[in-house]
Tab-separated table of C-alpha atoms in Angstrom:
chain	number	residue	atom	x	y	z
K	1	UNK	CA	0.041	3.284	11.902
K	2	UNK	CA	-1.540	1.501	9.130
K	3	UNK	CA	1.592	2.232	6.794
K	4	UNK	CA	3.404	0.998	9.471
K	5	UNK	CA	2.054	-2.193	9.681
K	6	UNK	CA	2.344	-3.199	6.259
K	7	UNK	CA	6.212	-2.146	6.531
K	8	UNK	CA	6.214	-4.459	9.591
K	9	UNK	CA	4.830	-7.446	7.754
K	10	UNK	CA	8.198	-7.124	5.416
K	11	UNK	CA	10.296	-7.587	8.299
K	12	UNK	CA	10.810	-11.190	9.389
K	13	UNK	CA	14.701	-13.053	9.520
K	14	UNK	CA	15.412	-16.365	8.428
K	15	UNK	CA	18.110	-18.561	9.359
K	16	UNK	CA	18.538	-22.072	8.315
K	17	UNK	CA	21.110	-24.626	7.921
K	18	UNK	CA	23.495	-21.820	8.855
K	19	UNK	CA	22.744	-19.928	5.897
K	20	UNK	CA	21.267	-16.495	6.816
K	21	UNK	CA	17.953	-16.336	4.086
K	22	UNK	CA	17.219	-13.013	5.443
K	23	UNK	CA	14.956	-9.996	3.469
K	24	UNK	CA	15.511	-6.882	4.698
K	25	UNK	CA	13.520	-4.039	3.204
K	26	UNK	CA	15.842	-1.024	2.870
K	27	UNK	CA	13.767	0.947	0.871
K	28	UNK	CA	9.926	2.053	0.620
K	29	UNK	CA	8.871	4.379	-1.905
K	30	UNK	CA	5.489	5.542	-3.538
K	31	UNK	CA	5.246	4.443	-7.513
K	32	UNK	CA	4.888	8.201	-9.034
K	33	UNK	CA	5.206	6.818	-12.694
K	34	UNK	CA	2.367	4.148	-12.853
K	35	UNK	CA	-0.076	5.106	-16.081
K	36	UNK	CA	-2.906	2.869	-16.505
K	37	UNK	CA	-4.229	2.245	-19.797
K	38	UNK	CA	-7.874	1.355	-20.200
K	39	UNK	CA	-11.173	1.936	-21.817
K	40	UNK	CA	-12.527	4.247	-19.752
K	41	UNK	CA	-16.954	4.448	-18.636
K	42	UNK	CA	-18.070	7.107	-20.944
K	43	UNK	CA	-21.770	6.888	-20.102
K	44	UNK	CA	-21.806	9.443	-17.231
K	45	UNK	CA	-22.606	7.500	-14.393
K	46	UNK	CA	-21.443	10.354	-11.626
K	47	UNK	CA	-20.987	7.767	-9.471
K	48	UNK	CA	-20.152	8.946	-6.108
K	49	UNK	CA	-17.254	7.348	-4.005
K	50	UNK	CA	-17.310	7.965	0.045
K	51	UNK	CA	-14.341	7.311	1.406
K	52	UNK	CA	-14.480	6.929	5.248
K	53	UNK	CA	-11.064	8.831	7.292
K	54	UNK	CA	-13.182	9.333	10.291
K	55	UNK	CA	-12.160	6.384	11.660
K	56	UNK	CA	-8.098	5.015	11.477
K	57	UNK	CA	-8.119	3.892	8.027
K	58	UNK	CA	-5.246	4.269	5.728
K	59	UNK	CA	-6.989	7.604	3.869
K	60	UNK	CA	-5.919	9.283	7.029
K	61	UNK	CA	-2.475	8.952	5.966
K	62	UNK	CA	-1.282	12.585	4.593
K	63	UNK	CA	-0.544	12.409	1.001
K	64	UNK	CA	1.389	9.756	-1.016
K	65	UNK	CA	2.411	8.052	2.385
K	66	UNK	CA	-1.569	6.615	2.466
K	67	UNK	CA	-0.686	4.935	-0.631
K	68	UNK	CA	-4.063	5.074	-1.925
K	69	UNK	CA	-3.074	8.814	-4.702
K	70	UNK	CA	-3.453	5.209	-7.695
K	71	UNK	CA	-6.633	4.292	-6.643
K	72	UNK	CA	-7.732	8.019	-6.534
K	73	UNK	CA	-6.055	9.238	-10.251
K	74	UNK	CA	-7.689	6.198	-11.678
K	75	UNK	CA	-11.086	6.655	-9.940
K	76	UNK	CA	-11.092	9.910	-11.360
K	77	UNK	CA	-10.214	8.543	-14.969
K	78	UNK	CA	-12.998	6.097	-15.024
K	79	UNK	CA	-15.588	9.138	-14.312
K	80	UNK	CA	-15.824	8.793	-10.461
K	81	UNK	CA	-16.474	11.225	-8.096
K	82	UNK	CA	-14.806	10.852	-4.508
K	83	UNK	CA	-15.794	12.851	-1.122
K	84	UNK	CA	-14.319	11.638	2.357
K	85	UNK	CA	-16.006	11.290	5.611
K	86	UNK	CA	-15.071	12.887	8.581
K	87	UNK	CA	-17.735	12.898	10.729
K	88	UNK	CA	-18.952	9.218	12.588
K	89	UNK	CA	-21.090	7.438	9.549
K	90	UNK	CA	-25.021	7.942	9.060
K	91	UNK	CA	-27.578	8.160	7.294
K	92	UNK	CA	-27.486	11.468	6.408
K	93	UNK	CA	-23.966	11.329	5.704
K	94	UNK	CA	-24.295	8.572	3.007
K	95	UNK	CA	-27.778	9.574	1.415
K	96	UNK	CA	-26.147	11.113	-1.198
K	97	UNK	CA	-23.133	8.585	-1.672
K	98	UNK	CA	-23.161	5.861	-4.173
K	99	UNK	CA	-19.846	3.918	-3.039
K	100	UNK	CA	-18.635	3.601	0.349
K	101	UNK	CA	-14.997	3.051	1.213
K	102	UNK	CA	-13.569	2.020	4.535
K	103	UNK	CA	-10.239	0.660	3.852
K	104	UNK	CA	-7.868	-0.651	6.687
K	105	UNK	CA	-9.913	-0.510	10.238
K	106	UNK	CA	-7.774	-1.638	12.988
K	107	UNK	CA	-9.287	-2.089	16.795
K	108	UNK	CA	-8.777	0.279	19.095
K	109	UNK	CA	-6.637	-1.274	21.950
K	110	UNK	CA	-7.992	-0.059	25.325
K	111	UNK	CA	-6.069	-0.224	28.340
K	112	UNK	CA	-6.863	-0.717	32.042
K	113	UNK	CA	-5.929	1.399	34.883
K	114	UNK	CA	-5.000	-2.624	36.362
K	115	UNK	CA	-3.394	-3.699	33.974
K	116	UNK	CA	-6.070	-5.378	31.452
K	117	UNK	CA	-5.935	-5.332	27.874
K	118	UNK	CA	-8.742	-5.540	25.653
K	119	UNK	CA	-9.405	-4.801	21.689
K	120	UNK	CA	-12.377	-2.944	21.237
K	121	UNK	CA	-14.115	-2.133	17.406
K	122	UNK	CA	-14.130	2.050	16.295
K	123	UNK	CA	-17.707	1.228	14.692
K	124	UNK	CA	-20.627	2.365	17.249
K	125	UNK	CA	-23.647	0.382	16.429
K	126	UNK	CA	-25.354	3.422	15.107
K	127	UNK	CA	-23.232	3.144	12.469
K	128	UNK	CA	-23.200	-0.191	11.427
K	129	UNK	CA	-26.764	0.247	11.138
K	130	UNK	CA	-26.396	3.172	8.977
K	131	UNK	CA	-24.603	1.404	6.769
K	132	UNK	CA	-26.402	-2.180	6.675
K	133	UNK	CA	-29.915	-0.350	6.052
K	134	UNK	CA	-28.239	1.741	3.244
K	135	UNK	CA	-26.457	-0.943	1.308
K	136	UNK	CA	-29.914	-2.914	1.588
K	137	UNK	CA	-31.142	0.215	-0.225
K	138	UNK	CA	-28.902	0.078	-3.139
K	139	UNK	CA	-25.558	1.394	-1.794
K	140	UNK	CA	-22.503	-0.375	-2.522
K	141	UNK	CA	-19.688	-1.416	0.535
K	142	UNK	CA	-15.919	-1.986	-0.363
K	143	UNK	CA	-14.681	-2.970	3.306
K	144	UNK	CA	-10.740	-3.262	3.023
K	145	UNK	CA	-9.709	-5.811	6.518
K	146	UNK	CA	-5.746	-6.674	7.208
K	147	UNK	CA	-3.981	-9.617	9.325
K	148	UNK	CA	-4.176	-8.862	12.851
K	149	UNK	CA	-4.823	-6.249	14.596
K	150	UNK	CA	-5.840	-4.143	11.892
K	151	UNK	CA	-8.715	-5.242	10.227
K	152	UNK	CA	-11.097	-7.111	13.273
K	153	UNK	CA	-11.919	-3.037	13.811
K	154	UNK	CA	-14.906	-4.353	11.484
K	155	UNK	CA	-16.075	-7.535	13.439
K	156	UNK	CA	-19.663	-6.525	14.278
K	157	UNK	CA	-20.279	-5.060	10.674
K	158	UNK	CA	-19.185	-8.232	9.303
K	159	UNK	CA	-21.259	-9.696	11.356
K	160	UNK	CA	-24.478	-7.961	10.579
K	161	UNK	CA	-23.779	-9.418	7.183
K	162	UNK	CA	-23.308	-12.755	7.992
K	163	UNK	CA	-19.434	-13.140	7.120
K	164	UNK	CA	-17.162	-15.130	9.292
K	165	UNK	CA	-13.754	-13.755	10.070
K	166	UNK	CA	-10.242	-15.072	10.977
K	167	UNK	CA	-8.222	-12.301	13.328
K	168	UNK	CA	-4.910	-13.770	12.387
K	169	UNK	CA	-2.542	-14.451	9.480
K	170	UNK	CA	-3.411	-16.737	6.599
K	171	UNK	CA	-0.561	-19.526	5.525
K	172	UNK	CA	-0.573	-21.840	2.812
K	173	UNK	CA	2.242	-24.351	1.706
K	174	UNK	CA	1.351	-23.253	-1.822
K	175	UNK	CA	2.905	-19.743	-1.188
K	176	UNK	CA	4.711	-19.108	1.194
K	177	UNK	CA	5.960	-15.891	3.086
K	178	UNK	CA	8.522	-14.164	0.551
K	179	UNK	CA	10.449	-12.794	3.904
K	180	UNK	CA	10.341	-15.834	5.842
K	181	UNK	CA	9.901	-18.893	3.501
K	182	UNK	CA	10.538	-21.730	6.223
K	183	UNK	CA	9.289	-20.009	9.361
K	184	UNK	CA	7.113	-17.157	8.279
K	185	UNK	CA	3.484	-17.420	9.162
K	186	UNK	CA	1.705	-15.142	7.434
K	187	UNK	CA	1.809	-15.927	2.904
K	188	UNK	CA	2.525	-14.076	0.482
K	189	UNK	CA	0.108	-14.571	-2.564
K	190	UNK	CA	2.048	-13.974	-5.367
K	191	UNK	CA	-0.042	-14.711	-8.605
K	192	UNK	CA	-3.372	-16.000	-7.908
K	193	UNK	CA	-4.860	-17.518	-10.952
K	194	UNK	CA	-8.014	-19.254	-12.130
K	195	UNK	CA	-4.971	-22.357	-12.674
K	196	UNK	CA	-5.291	-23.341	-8.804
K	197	UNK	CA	-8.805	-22.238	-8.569
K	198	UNK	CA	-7.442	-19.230	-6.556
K	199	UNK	CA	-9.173	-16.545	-8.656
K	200	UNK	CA	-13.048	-17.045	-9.285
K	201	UNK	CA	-12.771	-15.503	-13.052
K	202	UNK	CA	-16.643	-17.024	-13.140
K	203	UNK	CA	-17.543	-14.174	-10.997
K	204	UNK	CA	-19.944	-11.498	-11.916
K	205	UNK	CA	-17.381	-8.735	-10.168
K	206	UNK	CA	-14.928	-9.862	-12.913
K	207	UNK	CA	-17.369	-9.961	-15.484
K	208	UNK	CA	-17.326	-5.627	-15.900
K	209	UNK	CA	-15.035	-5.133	-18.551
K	210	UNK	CA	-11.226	-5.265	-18.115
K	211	UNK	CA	-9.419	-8.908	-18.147
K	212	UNK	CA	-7.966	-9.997	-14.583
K	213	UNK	CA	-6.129	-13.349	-14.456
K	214	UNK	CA	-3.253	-12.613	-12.229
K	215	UNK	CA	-3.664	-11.314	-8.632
K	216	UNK	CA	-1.368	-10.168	-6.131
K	217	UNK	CA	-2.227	-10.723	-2.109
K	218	UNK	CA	0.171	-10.393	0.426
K	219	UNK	CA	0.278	-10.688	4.060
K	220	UNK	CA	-4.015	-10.732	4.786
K	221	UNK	CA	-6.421	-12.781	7.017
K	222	UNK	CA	-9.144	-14.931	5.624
K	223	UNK	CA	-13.167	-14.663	5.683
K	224	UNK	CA	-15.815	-16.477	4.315
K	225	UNK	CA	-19.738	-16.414	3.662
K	226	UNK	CA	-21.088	-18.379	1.308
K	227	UNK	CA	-18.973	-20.368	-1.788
K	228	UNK	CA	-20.864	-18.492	-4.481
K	229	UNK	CA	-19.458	-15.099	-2.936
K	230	UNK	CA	-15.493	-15.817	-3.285
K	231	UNK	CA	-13.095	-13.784	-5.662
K	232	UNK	CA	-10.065	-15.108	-4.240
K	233	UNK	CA	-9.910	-18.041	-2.673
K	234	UNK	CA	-6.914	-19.111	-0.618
K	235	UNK	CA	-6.073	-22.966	-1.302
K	236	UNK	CA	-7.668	-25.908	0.468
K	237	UNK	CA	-5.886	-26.397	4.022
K	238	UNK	CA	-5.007	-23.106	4.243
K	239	UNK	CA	-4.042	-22.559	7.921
K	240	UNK	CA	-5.058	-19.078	10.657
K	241	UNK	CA	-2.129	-18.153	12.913
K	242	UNK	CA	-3.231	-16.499	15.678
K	243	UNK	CA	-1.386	-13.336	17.218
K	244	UNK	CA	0.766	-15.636	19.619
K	245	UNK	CA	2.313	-17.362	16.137
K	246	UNK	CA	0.048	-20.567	16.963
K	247	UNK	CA	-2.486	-22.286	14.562
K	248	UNK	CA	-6.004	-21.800	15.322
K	249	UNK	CA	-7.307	-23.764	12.887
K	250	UNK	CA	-7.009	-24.904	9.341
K	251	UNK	CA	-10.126	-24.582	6.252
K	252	UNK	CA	-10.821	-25.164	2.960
K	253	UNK	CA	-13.093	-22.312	2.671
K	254	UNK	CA	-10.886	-19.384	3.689
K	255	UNK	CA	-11.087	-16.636	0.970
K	256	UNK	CA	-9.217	-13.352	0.363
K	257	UNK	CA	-11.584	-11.184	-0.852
K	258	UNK	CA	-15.539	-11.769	-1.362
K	259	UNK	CA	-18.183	-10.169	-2.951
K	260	UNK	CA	-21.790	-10.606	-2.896
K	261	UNK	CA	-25.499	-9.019	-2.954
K	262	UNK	CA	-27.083	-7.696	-0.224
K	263	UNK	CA	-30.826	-6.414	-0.602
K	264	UNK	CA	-30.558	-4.134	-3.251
K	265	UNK	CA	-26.805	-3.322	-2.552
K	266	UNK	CA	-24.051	-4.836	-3.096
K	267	UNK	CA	-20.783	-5.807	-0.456
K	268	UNK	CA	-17.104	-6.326	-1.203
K	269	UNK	CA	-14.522	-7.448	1.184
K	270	UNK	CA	-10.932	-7.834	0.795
K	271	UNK	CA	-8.334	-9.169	3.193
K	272	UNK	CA	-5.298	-7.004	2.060
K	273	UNK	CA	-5.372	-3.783	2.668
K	274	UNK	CA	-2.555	-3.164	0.418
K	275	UNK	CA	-4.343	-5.206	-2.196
K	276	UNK	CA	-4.939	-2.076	-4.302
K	277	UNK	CA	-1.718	0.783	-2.524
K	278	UNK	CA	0.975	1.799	-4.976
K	279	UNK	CA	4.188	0.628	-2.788
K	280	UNK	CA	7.266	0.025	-3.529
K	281	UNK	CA	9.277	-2.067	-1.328
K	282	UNK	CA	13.372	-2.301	-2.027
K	283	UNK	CA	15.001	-5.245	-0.475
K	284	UNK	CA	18.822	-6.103	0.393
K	285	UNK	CA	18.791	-8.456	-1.711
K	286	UNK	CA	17.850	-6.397	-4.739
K	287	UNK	CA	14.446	-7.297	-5.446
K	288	UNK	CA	11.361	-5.054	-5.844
K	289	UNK	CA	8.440	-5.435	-4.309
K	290	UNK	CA	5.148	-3.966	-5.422
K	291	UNK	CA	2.354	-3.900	-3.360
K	292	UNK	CA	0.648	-4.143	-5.497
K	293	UNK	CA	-1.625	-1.589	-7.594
K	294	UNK	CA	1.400	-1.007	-10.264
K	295	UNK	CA	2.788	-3.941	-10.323
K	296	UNK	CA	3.254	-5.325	-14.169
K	297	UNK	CA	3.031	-8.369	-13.147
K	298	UNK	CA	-0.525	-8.783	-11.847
K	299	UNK	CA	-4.174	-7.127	-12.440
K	300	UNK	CA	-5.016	-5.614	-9.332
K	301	UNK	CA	-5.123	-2.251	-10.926
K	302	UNK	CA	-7.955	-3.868	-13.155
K	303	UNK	CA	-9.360	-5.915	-10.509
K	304	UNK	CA	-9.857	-3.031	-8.403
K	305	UNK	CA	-11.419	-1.167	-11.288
K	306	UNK	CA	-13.958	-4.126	-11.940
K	307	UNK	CA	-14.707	-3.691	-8.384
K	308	UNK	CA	-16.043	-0.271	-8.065
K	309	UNK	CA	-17.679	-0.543	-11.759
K	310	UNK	CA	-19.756	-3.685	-10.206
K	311	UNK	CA	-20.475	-1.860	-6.451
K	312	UNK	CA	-21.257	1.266	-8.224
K	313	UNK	CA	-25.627	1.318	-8.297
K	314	UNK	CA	-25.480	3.570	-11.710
K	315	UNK	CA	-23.888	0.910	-13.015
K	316	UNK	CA	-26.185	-1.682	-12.510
């Protein structure tokens, strides 16, 4: 489903002035021939990655179809070791995890034998717990969130730490949706740079060894905690679209992907979960599409790197 969803976001038609403006994506394949080149940890840090599939993230996905086989190969290059989850989280189940991954957590909808609708979050409050009391140990979060529905799954553990959250679709005149230019409502952040203050390169996360100054977002929803705690900010007047296609409200403050301390932990949340997949989307019109780990273009593969370096505890 979570695949799915980022497929969906890819197809929107746009007609104006008679002339049909449409993308069409025609094609969506895994990039099998990405190599990263880096200098890799060599200091043994055995740092252990949890990666949560108990619940309806995208590591539930069988194979390359999750996207995620990038993130894994270059996990593994940097000297990190990765277990998954399948049991509801605990504390027993993270004591002996460094890293904890739970990327893409949608809300369950629940239906009502009269015909009610509501959206309730997969996270029992035994496990938020769990988790809040064992990143306030040391443990370190990456929380992955989407545009609606499939990333308000996390509202009360975002809550617990004190991080507001948009359920909607994040829009800025500055860049706008690469499917829909005039009508779309949801942006596509092509190149977000330290130029329009849309990439924090003052932040510590970025400060961990491999150069990022060009990042890739695409369709996401925004959060924000405190100023200090943005690595991608989306640009002043930035504007939420709610699931009807109507604006909620507009902010200054509406970031992309945070990252801050927490006890003696440490928390990072992105707004894209295919911030860090290894997509390729094929359009009508010819054009490729990465989303977004391989792109050549951009430095998520790097960013996403810096990330678990700066959430691992051994590497503190």
């Amino acid at each position: 489903m979570l695949a799915l969803c980022i497929i969906m976001a890819f197809f929107q038609v746009l007609e104006a002035d008679g002339i049909d403006l449409r993308r069409t994506m025609v094609e969506a394949t895994v990039d099998e021939d990405f190599q990263l080149e880096f200098p890799v940890l060599e200091n043994g840090h055995e740092t252990i990655v949890l990666i949560d599939r108990y619940h309806d993230t995208i590591h539930r996905i069988d194979g390359l179809a999750s996207g995620t086989s990038t993130m894994l190969e270059i996990l593994a290059d940097d000297g990190f070791q990765t277990a998954y989850l399948d049991q509801a989280i605990s504390a027993e189940g993270l004591a002996e995890s460094d890293v904890l991954f739970i990327h893409g957590l949608p809300n369950d909808e629940i239906q009502l034998p009269n015909g009610g609708t509501f959206w309730r979050s997969p996270l029992a409050a035994e496990e938020v717990d769990s988790i809040v009391r064992w990143v306030d140990a040391g443990g370190g979060l990456f929380l992955s969130l989407s545009h609606f529905p499939n990333g308000s799954g996390a509202l009360p553990l975002l809550e617990a730490f004190s991080v507001r959250f948009r359920d909607g679709y994040i829009y800025s005149d500055s860049y706008p949706s690469f499917t829909d230019p005039v009508n779309g409502h949801c942006s596509h952040y092509f190149g977000l740079s330290s130029r329009d203050n849309t990439l924090n390169v003052g932040h510590p996360l970025l400060q961990q060894g491999l150069p990022v100054s060009r990042v890739d977002l695409h369709c996401g929803a925004g959060v924000f905690r405190e100023a200090e705690d943005v690595v991608l900010g989306f640009p002043a007047g930035s504007v939420n679209y709610d699931a009807t296609g109507q604006i909620s409200e507009t902010s200054d403050f509406y970031a992309g992907m945070i990252a801050f301390n927490y006890g003696a932990g440490r928390v990072v949340i992105a707004t894209d979960q295919g911030l860090f997949r290894d997509f390729i989307f094929e359009f009508n019109t010819g054009e490729r599409v990465f989303v977004t780990i391989t792109s050549p273009e951009n430095d998520n593969a790097y960013l996403f790197l810096n990330t678990v370096r700066w959430l691992s505890p051994n590497l503190r």
